[in-house]
Coordinates of C-alpha atoms and ligand atoms in Angstrom, one line a residue:
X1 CA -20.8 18.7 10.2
X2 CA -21.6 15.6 11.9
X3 CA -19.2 13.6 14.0
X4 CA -20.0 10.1 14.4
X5 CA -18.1 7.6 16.6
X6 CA -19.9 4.3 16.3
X7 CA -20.1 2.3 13.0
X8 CA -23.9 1.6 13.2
X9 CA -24.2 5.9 13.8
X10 CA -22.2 6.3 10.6
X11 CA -24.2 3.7 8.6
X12 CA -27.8 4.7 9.7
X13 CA -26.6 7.8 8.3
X14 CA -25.4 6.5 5.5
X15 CA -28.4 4.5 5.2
X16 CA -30.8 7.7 5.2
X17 CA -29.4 9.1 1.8
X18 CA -28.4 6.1 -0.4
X19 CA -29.1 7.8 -3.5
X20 CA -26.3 10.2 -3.0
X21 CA -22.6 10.0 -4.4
X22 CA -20.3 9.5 -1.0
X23 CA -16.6 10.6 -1.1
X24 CA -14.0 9.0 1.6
X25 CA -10.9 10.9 2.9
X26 CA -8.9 8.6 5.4
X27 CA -6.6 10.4 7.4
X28 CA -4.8 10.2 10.5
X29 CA -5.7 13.9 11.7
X30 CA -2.9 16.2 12.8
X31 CA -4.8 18.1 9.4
X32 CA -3.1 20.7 7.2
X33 CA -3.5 22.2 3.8
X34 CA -2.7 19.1 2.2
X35 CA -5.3 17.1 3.7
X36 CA -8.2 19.9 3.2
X37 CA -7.0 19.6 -0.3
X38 CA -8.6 16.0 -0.7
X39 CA -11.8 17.2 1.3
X40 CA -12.1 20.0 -1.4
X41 CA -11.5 17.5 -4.4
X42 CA -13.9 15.5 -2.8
X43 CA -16.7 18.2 -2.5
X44 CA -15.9 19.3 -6.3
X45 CA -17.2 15.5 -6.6
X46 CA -19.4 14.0 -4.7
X47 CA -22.8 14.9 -3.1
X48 CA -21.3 14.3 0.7
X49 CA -18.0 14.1 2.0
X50 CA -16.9 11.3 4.5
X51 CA -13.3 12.3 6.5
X52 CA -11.9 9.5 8.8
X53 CA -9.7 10.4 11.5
X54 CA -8.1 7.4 12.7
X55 CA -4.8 6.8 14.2
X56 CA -4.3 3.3 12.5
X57 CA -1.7 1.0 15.5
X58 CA -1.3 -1.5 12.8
X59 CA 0.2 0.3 10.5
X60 CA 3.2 1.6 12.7
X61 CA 6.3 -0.1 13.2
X62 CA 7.9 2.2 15.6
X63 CA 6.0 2.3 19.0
X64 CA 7.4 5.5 19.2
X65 CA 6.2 7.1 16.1
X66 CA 2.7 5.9 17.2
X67 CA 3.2 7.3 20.5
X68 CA 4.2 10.7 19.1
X69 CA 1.5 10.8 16.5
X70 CA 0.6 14.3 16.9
X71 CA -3.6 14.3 18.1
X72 CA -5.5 18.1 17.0
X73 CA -8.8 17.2 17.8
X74 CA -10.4 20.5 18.5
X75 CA -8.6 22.0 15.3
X76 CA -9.0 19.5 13.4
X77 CA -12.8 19.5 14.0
X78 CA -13.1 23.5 13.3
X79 CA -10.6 23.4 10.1
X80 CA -13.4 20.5 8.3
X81 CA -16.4 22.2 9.2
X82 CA -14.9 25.8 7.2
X83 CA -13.5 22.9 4.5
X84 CA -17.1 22.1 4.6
X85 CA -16.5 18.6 5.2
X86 CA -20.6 16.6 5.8
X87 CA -19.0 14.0 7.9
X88 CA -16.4 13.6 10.7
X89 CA -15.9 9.7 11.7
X90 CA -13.6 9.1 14.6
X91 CA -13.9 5.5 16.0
X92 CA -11.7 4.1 18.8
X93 CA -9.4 1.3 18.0
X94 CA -11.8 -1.4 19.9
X95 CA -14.6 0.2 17.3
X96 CA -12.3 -0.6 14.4
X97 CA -10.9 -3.6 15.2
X98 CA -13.0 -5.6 17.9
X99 CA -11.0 -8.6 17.0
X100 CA -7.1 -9.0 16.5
X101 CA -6.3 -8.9 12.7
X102 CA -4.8 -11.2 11.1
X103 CA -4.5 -10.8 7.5
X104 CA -1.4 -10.8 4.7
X105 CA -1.8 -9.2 1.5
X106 CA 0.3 -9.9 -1.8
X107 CA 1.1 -6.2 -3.3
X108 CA 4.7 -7.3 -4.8
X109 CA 7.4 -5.1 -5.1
X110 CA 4.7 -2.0 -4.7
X111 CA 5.1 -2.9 -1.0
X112 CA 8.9 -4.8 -0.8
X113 CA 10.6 -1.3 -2.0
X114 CA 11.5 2.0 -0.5
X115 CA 8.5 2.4 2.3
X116 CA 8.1 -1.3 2.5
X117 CA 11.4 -2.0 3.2
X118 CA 11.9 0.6 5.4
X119 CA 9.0 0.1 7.3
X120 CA 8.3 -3.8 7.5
X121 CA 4.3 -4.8 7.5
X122 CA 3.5 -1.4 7.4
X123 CA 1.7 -1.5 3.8
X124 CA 0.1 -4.4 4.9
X125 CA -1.3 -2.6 8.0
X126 CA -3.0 0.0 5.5
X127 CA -4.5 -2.4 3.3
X128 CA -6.1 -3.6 6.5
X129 CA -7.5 -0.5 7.7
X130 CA -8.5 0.2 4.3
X131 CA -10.5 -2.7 3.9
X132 CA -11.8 -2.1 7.0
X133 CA -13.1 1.6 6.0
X134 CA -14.3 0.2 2.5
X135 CA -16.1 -2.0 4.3
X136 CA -18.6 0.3 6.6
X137 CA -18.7 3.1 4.6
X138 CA -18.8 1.8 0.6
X139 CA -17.7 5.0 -0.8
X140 CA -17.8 6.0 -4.6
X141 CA -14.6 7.9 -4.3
X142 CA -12.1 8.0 -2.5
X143 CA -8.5 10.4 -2.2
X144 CA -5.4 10.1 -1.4
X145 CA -2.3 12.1 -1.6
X146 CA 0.5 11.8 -4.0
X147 CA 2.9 12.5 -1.1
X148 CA 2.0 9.1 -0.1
X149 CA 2.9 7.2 -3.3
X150 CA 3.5 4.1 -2.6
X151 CA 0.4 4.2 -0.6
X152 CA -1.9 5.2 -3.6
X153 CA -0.2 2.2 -6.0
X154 CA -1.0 0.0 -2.9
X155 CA -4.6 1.0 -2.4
X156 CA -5.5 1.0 -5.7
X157 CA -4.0 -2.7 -6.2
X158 CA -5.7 -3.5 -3.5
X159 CA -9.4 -2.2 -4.6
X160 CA -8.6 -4.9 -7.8
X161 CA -8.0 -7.2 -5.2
X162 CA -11.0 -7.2 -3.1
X163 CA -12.9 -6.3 -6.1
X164 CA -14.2 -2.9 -4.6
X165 CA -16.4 -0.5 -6.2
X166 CA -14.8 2.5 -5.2
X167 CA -12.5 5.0 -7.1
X168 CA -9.5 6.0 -6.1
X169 CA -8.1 9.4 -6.7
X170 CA -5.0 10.5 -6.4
X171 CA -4.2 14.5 -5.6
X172 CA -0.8 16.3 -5.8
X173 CA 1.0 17.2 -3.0
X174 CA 1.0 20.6 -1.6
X175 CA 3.9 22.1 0.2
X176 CA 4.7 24.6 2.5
X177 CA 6.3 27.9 0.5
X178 CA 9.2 26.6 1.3
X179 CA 9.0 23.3 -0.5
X180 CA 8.5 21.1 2.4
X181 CA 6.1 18.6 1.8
X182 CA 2.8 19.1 4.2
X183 CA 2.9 16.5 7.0
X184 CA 1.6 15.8 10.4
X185 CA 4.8 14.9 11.3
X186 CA 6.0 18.7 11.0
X187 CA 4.4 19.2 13.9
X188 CA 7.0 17.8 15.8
X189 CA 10.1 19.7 14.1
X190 CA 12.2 22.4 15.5
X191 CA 12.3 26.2 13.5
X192 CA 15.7 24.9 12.7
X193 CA 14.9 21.0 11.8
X194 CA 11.9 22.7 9.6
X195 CA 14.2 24.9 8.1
X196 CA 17.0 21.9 7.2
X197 CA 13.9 19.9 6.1
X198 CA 13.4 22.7 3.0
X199 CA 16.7 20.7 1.2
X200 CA 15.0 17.7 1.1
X201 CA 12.4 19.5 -1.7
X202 CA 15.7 21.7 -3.2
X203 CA 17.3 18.6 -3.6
X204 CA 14.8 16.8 -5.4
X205 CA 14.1 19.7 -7.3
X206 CA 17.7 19.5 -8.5
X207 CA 17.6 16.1 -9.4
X208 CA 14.4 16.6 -11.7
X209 CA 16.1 19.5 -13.5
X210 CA 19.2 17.5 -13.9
X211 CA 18.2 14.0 -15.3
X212 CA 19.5 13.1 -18.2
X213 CA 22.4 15.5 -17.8
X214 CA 24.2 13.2 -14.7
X215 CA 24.2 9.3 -14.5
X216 CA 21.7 8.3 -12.0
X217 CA 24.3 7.1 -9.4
X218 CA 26.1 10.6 -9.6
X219 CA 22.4 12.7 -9.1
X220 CA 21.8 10.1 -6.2
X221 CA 25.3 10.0 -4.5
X222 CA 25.2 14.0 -4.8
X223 CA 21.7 14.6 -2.9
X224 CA 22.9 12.3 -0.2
X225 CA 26.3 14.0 -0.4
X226 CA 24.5 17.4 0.5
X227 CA 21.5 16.4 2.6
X228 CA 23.7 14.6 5.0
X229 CA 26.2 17.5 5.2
X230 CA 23.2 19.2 7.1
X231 CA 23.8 18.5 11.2
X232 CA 20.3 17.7 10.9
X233 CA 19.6 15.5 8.0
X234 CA 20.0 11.9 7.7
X235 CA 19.4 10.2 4.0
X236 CA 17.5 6.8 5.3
X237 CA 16.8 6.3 1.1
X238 CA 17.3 8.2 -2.4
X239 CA 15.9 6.2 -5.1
X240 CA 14.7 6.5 -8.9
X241 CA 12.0 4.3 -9.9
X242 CA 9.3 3.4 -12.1
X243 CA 6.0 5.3 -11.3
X244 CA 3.9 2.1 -11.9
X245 CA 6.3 -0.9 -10.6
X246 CA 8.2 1.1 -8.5
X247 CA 11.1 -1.0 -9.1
X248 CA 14.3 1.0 -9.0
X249 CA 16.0 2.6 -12.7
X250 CA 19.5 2.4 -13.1
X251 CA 19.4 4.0 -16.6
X252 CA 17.6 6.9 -17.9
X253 CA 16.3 5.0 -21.2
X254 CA 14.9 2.0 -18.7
X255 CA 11.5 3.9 -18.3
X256 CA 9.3 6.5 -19.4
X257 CA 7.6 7.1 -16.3
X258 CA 10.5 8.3 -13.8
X259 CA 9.6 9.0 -10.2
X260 CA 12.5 10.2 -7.5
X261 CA 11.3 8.9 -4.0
X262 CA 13.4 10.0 -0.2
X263 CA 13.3 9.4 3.3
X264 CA 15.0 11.3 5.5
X265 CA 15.0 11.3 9.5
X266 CA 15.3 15.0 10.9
X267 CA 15.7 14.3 14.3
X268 CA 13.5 11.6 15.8
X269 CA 11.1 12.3 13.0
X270 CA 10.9 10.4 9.7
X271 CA 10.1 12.7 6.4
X272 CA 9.4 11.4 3.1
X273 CA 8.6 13.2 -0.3
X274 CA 8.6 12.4 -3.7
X275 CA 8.6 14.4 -7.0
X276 CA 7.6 12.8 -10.7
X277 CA 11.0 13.5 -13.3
X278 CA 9.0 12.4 -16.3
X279 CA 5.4 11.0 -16.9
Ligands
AMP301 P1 -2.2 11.0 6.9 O1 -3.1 11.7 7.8 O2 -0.8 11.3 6.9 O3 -2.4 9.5 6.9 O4 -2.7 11.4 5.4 C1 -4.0 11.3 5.0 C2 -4.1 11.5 3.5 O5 -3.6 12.9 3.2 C3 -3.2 10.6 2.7 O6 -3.8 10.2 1.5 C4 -2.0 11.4 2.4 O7 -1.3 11.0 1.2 C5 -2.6 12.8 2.2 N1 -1.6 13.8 2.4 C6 -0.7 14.0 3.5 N2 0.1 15.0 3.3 C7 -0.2 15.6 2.0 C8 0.3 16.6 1.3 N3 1.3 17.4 1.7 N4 -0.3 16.9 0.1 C9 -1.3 16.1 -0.4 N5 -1.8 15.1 0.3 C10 -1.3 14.8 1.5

């Protein structure tokens, strides 16, 4: 595998096979199972495979969480090479972003709802650093994770937006056998804060089997009933929405297309997951 820090490395590179078919993973490293799932998609695809690790500042809007961002160089670098990624890019911050940025996307309610609410300008930081990516590298494909839904609706508006070339694939989310969702962020959580953070998955699970059966407000109140009974849970949002608008459902019959979407802080750290009812 090569590991390239410098844009002009990256793009002599890239320069020096322009016939073949280049598949992007952006990540922020800290890489599990669920990540090495898009680098396998990827290589089922394309003729090389481009991961970006990249800590993106301007998509955070807690210092903290930033801060904390758990780094896993060394095993991150050995866990690519056996996922047979081609290429490892790891620019500095200065690299990426020589200037300030100072741009403002329109995504709508995409980016207004659930994350975007939550976590003001952070969509628009992503767009930015996507962009930014799309820019020096020009991919053919490139994957995201499911777990990350907004995210996905997001990028993909934004590839109309700037009129990119690239594909964007979306890849279902793997858990741990407990349920939890794969994250970075697990990294930080106790035995006992991983174990409480199975119920968010349960939960969801039960609210999937259930629709139609309850009102939405009664499936809803209930998860947040029993995820906040844990001593470790905290419901930040429980919402049913439209897989394509994301705007919230208050009635089963309202859409076809019926997506539950949580966050919940265990701890000091911030989990969210999703799970589709009906598509
Ligand atoms: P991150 O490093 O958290 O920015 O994630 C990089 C990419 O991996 C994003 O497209 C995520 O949606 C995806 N990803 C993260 N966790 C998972 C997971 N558990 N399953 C599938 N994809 C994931």
């Amino acid at each position: 595998m090569q590991i390239f820090k410098y844009i002009q490395d990256l793009q002599d590179y890239l320069n020096q096979n322009t016939n073949k078919t280049i598949g992007f993973v952006p990540t922020m490293g800290a890489l599990h199972e669920g990540h090495l799932s898009l680098i396998e998609a990827s290589n089922r695809q394309c003729d090389i495979t481009i991961c970006s690790i990249f800590v993106n500042p301007v998509q955070f809007n807690r210092q903290n969480d930033f801060d904390n961002y758990p780094k896993t160089f060394t095993s991150d670098s050995k866990k690519l090479i056996t996922a047979k990624c081609d290429v490892l890019f790891c620019p500095s911050v200065n690299e990426m972003y020589p200037v300030k940025v100072e741009k403002y996307f329109e995504f709508g309610p995409m980016a207004e709802l659930m994350e975007g609410r939550h976590r003001p300008g952070h969509f628009n930081g992503v767009a930015i650093v996507i962009e930014r990516f799309f820019e020096i590298i020009d991919p053919d494909y490139a994957y995201f994770g499911e777990k990350d839904f907004q995210q996905l609706a997001v990028v993909k508006d934004l590839c109309k937006q700037i009129g990119s070339k690239t594909q964007i694939i979306g890849a279902p989310i793997i858990r741990e056998s407990s349920g939890l969702a794969m994250s970075s962020r697990n990294l930080r959580l106790s035995e006992d804060e991983k174990i409480a953070a199975a119920n968010i998955s349960e939960e969801l699970k039960y609210i999937c089997n259930n629709a139609g059966k309850y009102s939405i407000d009664e499936l809803l109140n209930n998860y947040k009933k029993n995820i906040d009974a844990n001593t470790y849970l905290v419901t930040e949002y429980i919402e049913i929405a439209d897989g394509n608008t994301m705007l919230p459902i208050r009635n089963w019959e309202d859409s076809n297309y019926l997506v539950v979407f949580t966050a919940v802080n265990v701890g000091e750290v911030r989990l969210i997951d999703n799970m589709t009812i009906i598509n």
